[in-house]
Every structure is written in C-alpha cells, then in structure tokens.
mmCIF file of C-alpha atoms in Angstrom:
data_model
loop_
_atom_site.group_PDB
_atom_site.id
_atom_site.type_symbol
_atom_site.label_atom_id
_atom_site.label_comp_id
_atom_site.label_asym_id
_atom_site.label_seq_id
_atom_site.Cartn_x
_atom_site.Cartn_y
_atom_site.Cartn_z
ATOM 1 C CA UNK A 1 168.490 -137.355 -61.587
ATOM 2 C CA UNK A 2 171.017 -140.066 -61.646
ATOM 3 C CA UNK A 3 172.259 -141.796 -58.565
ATOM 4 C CA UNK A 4 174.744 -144.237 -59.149
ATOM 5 C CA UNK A 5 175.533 -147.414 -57.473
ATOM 6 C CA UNK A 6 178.882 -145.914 -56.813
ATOM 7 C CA UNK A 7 177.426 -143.458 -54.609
ATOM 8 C CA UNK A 8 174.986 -145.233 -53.310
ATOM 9 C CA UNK A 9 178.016 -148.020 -51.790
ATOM 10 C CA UNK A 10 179.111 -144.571 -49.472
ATOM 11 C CA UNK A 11 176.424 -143.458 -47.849
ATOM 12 C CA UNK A 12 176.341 -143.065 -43.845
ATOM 13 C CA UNK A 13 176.827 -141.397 -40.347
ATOM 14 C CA UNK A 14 174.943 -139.009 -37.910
ATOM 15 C CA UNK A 15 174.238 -134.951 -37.508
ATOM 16 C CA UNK A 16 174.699 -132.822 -34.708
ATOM 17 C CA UNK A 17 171.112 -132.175 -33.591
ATOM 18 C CA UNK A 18 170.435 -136.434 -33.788
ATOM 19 C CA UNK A 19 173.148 -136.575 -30.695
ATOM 20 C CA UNK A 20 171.746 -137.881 -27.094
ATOM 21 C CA UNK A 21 172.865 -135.632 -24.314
ATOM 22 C CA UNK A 22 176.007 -136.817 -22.721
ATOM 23 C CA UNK A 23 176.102 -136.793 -19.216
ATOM 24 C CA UNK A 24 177.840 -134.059 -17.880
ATOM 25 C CA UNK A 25 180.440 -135.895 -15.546
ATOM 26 C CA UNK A 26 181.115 -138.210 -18.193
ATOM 27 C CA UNK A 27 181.732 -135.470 -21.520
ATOM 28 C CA UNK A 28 184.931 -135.309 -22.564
ATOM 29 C CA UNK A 29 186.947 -131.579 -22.677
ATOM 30 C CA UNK A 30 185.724 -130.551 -26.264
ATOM 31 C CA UNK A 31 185.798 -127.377 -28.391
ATOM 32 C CA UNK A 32 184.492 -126.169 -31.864
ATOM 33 C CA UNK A 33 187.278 -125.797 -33.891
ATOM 34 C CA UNK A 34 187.187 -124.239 -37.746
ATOM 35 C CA UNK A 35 189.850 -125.364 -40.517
ATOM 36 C CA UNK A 36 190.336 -123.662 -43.809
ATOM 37 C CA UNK A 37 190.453 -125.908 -46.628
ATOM 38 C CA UNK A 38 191.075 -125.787 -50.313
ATOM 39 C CA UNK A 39 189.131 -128.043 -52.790
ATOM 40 C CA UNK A 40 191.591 -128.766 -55.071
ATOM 41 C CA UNK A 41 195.654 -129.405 -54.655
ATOM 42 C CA UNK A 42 197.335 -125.923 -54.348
ATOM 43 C CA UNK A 43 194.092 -124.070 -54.497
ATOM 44 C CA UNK A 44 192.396 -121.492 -52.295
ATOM 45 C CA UNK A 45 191.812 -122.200 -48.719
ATOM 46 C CA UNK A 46 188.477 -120.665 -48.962
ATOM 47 C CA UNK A 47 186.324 -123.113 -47.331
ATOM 48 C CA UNK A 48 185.927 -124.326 -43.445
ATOM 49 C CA UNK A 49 185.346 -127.192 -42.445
ATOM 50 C CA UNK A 50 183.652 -127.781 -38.773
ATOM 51 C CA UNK A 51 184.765 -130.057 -36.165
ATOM 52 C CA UNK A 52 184.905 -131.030 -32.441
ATOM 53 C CA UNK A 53 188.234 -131.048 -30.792
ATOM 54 C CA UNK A 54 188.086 -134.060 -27.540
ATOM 55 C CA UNK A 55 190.858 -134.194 -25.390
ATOM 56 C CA UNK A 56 191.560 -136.812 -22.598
ATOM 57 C CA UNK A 57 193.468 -135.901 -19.447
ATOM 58 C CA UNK A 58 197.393 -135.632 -20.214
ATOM 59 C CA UNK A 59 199.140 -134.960 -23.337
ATOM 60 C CA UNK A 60 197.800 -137.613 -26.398
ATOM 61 C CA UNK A 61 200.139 -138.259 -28.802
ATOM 62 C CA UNK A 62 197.745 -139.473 -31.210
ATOM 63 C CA UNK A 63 194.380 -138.433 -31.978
ATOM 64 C CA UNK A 64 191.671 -140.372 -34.126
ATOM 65 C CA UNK A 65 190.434 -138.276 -36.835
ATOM 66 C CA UNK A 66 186.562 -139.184 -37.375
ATOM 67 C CA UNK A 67 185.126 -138.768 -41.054
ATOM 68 C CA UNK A 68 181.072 -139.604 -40.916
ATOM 69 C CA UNK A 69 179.502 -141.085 -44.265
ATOM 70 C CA UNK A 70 176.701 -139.903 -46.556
ATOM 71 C CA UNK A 71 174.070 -137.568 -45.503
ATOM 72 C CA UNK A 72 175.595 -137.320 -41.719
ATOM 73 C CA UNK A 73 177.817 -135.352 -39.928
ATOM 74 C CA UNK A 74 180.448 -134.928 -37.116
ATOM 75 C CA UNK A 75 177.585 -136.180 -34.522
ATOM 76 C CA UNK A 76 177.538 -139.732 -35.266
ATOM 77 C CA UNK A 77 180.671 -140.042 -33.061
ATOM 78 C CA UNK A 78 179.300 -138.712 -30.319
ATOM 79 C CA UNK A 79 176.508 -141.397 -30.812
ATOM 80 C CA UNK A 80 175.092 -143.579 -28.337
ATOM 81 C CA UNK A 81 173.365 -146.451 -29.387
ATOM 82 C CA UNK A 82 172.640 -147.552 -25.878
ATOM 83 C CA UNK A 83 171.809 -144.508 -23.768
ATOM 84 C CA UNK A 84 173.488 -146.211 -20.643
ATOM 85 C CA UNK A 85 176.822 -146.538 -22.039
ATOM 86 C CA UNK A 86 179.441 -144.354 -23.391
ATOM 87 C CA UNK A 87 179.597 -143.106 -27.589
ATOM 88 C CA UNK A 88 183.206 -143.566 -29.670
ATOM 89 C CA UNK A 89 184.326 -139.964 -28.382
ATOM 90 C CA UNK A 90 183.996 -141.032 -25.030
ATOM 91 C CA UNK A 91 185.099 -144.195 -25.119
ATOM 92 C CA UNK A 92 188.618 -143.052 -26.760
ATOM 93 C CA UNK A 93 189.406 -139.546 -24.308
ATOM 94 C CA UNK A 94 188.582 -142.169 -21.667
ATOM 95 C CA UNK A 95 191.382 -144.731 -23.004
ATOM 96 C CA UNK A 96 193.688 -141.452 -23.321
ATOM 97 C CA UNK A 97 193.195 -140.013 -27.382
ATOM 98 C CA UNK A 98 192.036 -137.145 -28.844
ATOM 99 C CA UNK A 99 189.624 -137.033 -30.816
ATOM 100 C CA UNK A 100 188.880 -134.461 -34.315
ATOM 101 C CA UNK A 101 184.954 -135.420 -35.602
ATOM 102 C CA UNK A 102 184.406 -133.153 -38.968
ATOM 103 C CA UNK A 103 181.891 -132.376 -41.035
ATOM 104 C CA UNK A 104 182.588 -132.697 -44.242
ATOM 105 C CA UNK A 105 182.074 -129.972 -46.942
ATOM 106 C CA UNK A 106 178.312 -129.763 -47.801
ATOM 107 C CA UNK A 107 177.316 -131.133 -44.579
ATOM 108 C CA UNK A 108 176.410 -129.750 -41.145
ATOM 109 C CA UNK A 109 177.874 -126.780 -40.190
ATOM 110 C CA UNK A 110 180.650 -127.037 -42.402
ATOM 111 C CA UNK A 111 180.831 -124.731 -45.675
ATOM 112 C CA UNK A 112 178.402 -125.288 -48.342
ATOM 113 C CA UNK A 113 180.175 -124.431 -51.993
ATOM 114 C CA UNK A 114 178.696 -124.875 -55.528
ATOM 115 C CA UNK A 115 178.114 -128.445 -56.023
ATOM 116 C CA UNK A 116 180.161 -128.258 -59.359
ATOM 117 C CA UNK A 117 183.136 -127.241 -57.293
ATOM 118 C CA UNK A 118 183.718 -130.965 -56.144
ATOM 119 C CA UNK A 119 186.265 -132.643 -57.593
ATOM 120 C CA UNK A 120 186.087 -136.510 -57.567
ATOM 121 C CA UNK A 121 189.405 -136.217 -54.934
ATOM 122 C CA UNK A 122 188.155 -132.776 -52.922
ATOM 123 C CA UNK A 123 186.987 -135.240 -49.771
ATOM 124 C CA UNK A 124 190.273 -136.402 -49.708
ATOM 125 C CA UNK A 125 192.111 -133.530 -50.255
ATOM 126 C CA UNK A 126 190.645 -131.957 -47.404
ATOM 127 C CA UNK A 127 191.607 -134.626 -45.151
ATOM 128 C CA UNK A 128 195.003 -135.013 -45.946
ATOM 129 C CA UNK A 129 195.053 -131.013 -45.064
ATOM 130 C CA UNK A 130 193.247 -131.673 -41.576
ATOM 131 C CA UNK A 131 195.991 -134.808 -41.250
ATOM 132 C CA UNK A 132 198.725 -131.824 -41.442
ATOM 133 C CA UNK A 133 197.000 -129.239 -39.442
ATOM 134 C CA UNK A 134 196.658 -131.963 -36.766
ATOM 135 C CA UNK A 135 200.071 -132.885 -36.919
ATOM 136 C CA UNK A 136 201.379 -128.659 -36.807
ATOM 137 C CA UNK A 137 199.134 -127.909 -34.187
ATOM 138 C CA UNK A 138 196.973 -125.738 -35.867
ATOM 139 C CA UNK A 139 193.650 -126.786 -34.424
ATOM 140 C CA UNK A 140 194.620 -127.077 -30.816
ATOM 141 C CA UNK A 141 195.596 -129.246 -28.261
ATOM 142 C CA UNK A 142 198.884 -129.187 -29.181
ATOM 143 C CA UNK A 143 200.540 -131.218 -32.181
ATOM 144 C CA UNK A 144 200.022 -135.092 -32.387
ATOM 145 C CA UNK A 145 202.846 -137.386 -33.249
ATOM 146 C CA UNK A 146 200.069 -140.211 -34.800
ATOM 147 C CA UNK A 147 197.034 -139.871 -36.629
ATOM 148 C CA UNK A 148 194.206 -142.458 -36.858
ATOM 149 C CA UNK A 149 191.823 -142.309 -39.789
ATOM 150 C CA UNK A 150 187.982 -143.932 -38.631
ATOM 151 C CA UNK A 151 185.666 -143.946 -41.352
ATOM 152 C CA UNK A 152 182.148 -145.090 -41.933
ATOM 153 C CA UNK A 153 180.353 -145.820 -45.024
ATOM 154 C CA UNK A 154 181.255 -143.081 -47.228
ATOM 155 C CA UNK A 155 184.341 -142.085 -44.416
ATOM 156 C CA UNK A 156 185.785 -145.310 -44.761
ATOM 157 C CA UNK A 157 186.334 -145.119 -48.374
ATOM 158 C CA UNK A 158 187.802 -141.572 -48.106
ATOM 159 C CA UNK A 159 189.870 -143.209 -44.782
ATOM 160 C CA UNK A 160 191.340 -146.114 -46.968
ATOM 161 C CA UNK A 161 191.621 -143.820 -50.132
ATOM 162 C CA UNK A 162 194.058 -141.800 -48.654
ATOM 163 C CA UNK A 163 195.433 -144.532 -46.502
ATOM 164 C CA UNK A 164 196.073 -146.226 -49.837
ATOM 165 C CA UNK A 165 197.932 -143.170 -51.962
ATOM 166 C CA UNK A 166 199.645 -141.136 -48.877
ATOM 167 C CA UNK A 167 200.817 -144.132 -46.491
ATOM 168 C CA UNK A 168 204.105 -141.874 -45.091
ATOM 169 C CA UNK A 169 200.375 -139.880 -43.432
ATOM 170 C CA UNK A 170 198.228 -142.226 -41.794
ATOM 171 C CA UNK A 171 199.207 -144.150 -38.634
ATOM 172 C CA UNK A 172 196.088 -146.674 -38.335
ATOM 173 C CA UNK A 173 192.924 -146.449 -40.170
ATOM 174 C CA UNK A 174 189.573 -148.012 -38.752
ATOM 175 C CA UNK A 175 187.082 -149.070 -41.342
ATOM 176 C CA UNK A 176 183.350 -149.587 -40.652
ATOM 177 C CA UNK A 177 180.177 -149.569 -42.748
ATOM 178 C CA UNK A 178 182.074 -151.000 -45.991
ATOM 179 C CA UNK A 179 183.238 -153.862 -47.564
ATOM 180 C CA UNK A 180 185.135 -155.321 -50.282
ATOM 181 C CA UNK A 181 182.151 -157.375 -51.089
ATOM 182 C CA UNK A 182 178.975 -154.590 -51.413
ATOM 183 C CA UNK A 183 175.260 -155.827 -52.099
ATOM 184 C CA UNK A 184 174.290 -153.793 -55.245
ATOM 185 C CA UNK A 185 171.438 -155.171 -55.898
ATOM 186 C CA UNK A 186 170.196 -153.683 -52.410
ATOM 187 C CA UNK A 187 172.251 -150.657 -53.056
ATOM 188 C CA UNK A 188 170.010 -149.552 -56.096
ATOM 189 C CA UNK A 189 166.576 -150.436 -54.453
ATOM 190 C CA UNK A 190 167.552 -147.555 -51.839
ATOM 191 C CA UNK A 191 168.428 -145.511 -54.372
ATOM 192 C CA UNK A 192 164.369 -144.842 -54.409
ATOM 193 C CA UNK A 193 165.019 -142.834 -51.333
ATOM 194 C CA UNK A 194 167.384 -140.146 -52.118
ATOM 195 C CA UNK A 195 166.497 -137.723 -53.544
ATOM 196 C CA UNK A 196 167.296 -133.516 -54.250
ATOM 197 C CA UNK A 197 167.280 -131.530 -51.207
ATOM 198 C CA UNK A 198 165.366 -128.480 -53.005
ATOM 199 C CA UNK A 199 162.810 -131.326 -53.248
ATOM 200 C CA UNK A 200 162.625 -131.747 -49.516
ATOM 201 C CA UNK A 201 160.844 -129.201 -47.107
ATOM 202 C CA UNK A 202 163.302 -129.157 -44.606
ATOM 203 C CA UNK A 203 165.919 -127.972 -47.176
ATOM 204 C CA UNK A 204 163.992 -125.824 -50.019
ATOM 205 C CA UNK A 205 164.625 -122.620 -48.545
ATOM 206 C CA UNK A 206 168.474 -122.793 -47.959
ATOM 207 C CA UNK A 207 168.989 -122.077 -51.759
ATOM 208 C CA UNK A 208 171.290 -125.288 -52.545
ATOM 209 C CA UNK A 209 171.878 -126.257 -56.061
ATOM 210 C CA UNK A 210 170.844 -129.616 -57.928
ATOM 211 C CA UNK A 211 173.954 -131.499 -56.666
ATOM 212 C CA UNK A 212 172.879 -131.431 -52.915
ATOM 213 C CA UNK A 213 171.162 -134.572 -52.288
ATOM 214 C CA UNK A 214 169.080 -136.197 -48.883
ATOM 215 C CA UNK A 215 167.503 -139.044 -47.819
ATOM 216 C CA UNK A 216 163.521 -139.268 -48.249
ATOM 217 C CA UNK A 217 161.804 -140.105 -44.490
ATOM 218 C CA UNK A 218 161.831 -143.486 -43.663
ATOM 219 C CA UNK A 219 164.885 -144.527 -45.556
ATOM 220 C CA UNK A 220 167.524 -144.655 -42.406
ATOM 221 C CA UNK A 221 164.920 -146.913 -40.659
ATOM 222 C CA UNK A 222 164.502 -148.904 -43.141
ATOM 223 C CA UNK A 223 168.130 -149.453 -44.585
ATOM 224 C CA UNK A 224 170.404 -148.210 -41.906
ATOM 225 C CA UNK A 225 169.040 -149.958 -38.653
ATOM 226 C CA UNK A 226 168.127 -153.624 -37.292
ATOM 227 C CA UNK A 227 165.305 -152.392 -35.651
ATOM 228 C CA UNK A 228 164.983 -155.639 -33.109
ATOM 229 C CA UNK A 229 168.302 -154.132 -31.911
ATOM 230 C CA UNK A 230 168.001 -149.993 -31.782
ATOM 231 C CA UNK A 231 166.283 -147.918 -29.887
ATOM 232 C CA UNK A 232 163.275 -145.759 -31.279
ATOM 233 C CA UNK A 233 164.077 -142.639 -30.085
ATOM 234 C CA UNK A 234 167.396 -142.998 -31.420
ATOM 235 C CA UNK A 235 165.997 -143.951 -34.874
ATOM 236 C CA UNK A 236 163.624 -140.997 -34.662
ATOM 237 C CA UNK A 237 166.096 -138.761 -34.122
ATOM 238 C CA UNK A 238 168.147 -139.403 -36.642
ATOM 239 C CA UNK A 239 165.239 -139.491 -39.309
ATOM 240 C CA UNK A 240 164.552 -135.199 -37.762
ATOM 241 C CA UNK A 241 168.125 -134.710 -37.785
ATOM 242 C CA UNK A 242 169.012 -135.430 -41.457
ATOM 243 C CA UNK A 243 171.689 -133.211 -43.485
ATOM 244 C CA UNK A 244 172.680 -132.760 -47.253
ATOM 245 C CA UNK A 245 175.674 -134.085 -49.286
ATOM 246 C CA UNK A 246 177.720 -133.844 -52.076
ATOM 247 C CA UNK A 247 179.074 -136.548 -54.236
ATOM 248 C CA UNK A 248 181.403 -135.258 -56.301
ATOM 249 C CA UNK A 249 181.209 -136.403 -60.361
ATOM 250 C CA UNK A 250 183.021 -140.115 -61.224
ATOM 251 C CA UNK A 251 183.746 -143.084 -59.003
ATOM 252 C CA UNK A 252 183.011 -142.227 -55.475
ATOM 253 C CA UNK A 253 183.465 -146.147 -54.159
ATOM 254 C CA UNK A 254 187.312 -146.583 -54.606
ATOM 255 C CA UNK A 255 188.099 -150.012 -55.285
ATOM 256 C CA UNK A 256 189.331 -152.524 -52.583
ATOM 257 C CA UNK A 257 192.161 -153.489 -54.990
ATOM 258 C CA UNK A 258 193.849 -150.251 -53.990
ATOM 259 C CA UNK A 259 193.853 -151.668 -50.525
ATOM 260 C CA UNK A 260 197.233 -153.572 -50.635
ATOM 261 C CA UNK A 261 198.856 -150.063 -50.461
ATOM 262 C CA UNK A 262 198.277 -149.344 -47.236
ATOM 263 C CA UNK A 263 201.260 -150.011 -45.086
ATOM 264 C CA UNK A 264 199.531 -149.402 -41.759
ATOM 265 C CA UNK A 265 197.645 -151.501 -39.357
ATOM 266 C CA UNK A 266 193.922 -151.645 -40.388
ATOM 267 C CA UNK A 267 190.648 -152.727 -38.590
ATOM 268 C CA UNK A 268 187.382 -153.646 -40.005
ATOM 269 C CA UNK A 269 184.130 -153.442 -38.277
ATOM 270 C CA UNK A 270 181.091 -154.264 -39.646
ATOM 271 C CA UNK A 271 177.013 -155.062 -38.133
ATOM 272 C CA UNK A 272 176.168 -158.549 -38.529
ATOM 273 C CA UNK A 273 172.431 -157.018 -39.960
ATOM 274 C CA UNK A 274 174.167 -154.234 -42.834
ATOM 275 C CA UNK A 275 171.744 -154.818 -45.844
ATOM 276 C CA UNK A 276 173.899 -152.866 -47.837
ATOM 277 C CA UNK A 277 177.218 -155.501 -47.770
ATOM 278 C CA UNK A 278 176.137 -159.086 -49.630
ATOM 279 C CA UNK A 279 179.765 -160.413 -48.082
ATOM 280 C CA UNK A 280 180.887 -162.323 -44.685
ATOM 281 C CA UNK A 281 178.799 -161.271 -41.883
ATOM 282 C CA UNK A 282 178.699 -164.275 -40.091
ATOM 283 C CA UNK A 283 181.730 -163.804 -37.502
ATOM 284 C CA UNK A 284 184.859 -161.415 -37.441
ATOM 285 C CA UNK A 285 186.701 -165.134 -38.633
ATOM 286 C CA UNK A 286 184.794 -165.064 -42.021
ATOM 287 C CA UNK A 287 184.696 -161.137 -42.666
ATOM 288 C CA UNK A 288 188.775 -161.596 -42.470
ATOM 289 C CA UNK A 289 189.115 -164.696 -44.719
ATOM 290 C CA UNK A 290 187.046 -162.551 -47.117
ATOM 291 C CA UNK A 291 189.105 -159.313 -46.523
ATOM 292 C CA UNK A 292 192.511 -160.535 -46.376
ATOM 293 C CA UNK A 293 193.583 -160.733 -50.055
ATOM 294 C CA UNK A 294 193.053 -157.572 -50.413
ATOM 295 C CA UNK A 295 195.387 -156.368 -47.701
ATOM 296 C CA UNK A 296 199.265 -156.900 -47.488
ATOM 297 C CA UNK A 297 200.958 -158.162 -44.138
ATOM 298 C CA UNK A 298 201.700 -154.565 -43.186
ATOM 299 C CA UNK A 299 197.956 -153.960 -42.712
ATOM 300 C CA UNK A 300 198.072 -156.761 -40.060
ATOM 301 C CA UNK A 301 194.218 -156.666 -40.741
ATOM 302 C CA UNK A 302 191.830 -157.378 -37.916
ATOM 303 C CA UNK A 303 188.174 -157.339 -38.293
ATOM 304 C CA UNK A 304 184.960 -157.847 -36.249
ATOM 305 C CA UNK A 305 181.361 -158.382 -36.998
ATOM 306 C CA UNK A 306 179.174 -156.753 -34.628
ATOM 307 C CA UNK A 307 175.694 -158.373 -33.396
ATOM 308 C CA UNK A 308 172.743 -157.183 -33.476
ATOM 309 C CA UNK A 309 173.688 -154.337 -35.825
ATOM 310 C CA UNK A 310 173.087 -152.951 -38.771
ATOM 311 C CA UNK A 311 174.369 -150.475 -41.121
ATOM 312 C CA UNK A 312 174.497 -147.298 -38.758
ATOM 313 C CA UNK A 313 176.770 -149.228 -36.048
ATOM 314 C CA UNK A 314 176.996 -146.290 -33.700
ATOM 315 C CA UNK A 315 172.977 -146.055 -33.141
ATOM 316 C CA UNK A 316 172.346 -149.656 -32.182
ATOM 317 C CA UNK A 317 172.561 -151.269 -28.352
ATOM 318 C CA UNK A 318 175.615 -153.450 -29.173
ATOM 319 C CA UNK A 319 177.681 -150.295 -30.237
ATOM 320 C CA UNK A 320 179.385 -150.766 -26.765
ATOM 321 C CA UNK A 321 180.804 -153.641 -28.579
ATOM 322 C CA UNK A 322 182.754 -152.387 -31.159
ATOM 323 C CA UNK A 323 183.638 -149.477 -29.581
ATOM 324 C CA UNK A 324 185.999 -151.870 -27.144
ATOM 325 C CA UNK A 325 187.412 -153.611 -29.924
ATOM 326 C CA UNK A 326 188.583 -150.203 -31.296
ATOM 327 C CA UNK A 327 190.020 -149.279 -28.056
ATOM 328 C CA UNK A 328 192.078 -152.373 -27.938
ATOM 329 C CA UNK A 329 192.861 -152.081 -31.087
ATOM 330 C CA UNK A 330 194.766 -148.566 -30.807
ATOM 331 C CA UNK A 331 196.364 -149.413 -27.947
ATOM 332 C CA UNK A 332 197.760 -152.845 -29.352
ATOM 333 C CA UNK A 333 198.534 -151.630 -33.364
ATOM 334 C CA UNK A 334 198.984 -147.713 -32.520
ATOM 335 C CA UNK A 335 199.422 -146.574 -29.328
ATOM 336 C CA UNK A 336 200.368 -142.803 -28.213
ATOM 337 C CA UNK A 337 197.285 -142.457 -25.523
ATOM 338 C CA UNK A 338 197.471 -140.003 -22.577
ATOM 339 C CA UNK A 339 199.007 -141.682 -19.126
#
C-alpha cells in the first residue's frame, strides 16, 4: 500500500469516545443531528453525515462549522487539553455561536461507503451541502446568517479549499494544524505508522475495504503531541479512541497558491512543537511574514503560534490559548454572536 506525502500533509483531529466529560453546569445545549449528503455534484443524497448541534443562549447568527482532520472525528472540538478549562465548543456557545462538529464520511458515526466511491472533491462537496443546510435551517436551531469554516490538519485544507473556489459561501475560515510550508521529510517517516484498518484488531471485523486506513499505536504520541506539555490521560485516550479514514484518489493537500482566492478574513493557528510543519514556528510575527504572500488583503490574515503545543492543538494544556484568540477573532473579523 501506497501512502503518499499528499495524504500524509492532512492528517488530524479527535473521536467521540477520546472526549473528557464536560462538566455538567458548564455543557453547552447540544443535540445529534443527521445530514444527508451526496458524494458527488448532483448525485444521490444517500449518505449521512453525523454531527453535534451547540447552541449558546439567544439567537446566533453565525455558527462555526468544525471539520476534524485525518483519522479523528467530531470529538476533537469538544477537546480539553487542560481538564480545568473549557474545549473550543464551549468556549464559542459561551462567547454567543453555534457550533456544527461533523464527522466526516468514513469516520465516526458518520456513513461508511465503498472506499472507491470518493472522489478527490467528495470532502468538499459535502461541506459546501452542510454550509447550505446551515444556512436553510435544516439542521436546527434555526437558520444562520454567517458561517465560519475551522479546520485542522486535514479540515483545514478542506476549510481553505472551499474557502478558495466558493468565496460568495464562507464568512471566516480558521486554519490550524497546516501550513504553507509542510516538513515532508517528517511527513514520510510517519508514514511507517498508518496502516489498513483490516490490518488492525480493533477494526478487522467491521468488514471495511482496502481504502480505510488507521494509525498504528503509538503514532499520535509520538507525532501528534509535545509530551512535556499534554496530559497522559489525554494522550491515552486518544491512542483507545482511534477511527478510520478515507483519502480519496489524487492530491489531497491543495496547494497554498489557491489561497489568494479567498476573499474572507482568515486566521492561522499553529503549536510552536508541530513536527509535521518545517516553516515559522517561532512567534505568530514570523508564521505571518511566512503566510502572507499567499493571502490577498481581503483575507486580512492573522495568525498565532501556540506554546507548548504540538500538532493535535486541542489536547495540549495551552489549548486555552488559542481557543481565546479564536474568540476574539470572530468577534473582531465576523461577528453575529448571541446577546
């Protein structure tokens, strides 16, 4: 079995069972909600695709649309890197948005079709149809005026994909886990540690085909986490938690020279420890003079480097971090929060 480097660049995010318990007086109103999706442009809708609905108190006008990376699922959002402190769906129904956390096809509790169904655009097709289901209403909590796309790893490329070709769409995007400036050589040593999921005990007896994929034990400790920084029982259960995924055939790492086509504001976030991006991760000043010709002046591109953090943002102590610099963020380049 191939991987590619291209696949390898989008790999990341967290699955349901890896979630710490929220405390109750401080979870969010939340509800399962199920979306039927087509594939392809103008095909069937005969797929679902899972998610968690968060409302704040009030009316939000916009909601942040949360697309995990590789091998993870809707969970990761709903993360907390430090137990003591709130995770990204908290954080944001506190500040006054809704927020939709999906999994994506082939992962978590989302439908699971032939591998050699995916098309090389079926991610993003889907989430330009949850954009406009969002927008109608169709999933609850009424119908939201503006739509934030946050992304990680894998998520941001499908966030700035779509961003990128479908503008007139996409109110804000939030980018973390990926960089213009990747460390291949890195990339391809973890490659070692994917492998099939029939390979893999936890998954042999689900009767996926060839083109599901997981991570071998050990890997997300090793590539996804600064370990001086995370907490062990948040690395452990991530490693029991693991899903599949699909990568669907060609390029899956779009190229940042599409970037300059996005005409709405953009943040980057990114752990000062990622070994998987060989660019600036010495300060949120160098990660912009690095990002910034790829962007045009509608992007009005901000960015932030994280301490103490590696790939998996969300699962390390400093999470709190970031999460505050996204909050500011909406309500300075987006707006549209519950009041």
């Amino acid at each position: 079995m191939r991987i590619t480097t291209a696949v390898l660049l989008t790999l990341v995010s967290i699955p349901a069972t890896s979630m710490i318990p929220v405390a109750a007086n401080a979870a969010p109103a939340c509800r399962a909600v199920s979306a039927k999706v087509a594939m392809t442009a103008g095909g069937p809708a005969d797929q679902r695709v899972a998610g968690t609905l968060c409302l704040p108190r009030g009316h939000a006008a916009t909601v942040h649309l949360l697309i995990p990376g590789g091998f993870y699922g809707q969970a990761y959002w709903r993360m907390r890197g430090d137990r003591q402190q709130p995770s990204y769906v908290e954080t944001m129904t506190a500040a006054g948005y809704a927020t939709l956390a999906i999994d994506r096809l082939g992962t978590g509790a989302s439908s699971y079709p032939p591998s050699a169904r995916f098309r090389q655009d079926t991610h993003q097709i889907v989430i330009r149809q949850l954009i406009r289901q969002l927008r109608e209403g169709r999933l609850g909590g009424g119908r939201f005026a503006k739509v934030v796309l946050v992304g990680h790893s894998l998520g941001s490329t499908l966030a700035r994909t779509v961003a990128a070709a479908h503008p007139a769409e996409v109110d804000g995007v939030i980018l973390t886990g990926e960089s213009s400036v990747p460390d291949e050589a890195a990339i391809a040593r973890m490659g070692a540690g994917i492998h099939r999921a029939t390979d893999d005990p936890a998954f042999a007896g689900r009767g996926l085909d060839d083109g599901y994929l997981t991570t071998r034990p050990g890997l997300r400790a090793d590539w996804f986490y600064h370990r001086p920084n995370a907490d062990p029982k948040v690395i452990a259960a991530d490693e029991a938690a693991k899903t599949t995924d699909v990568f669907p055939p060609g390029d899956s790492y779009t190229p940042p020279s599409i970037n300059k086509r996005i005409q709405d504001p953009v943040l980057i976030a990114n752990g000062e420890h990622d070994k998987l991006l060989a660019g600036a991760r010495s300060s949120s000043a160098a990660l912009h003079a690095q990002e910034a010709p790829f962007y045009g002046p509608r992007a009005k591109l901000e960015t932030v480097v994280i301490p103490g953090a590696g790939h998996v943002l969300n699962g390390h102590r400093t999470a709190p971090h970031w999460f505050a610099q996204a909050r500011a963020w909406a309500d300075r380049r987006v707006g549209g929060a519950a009041r």
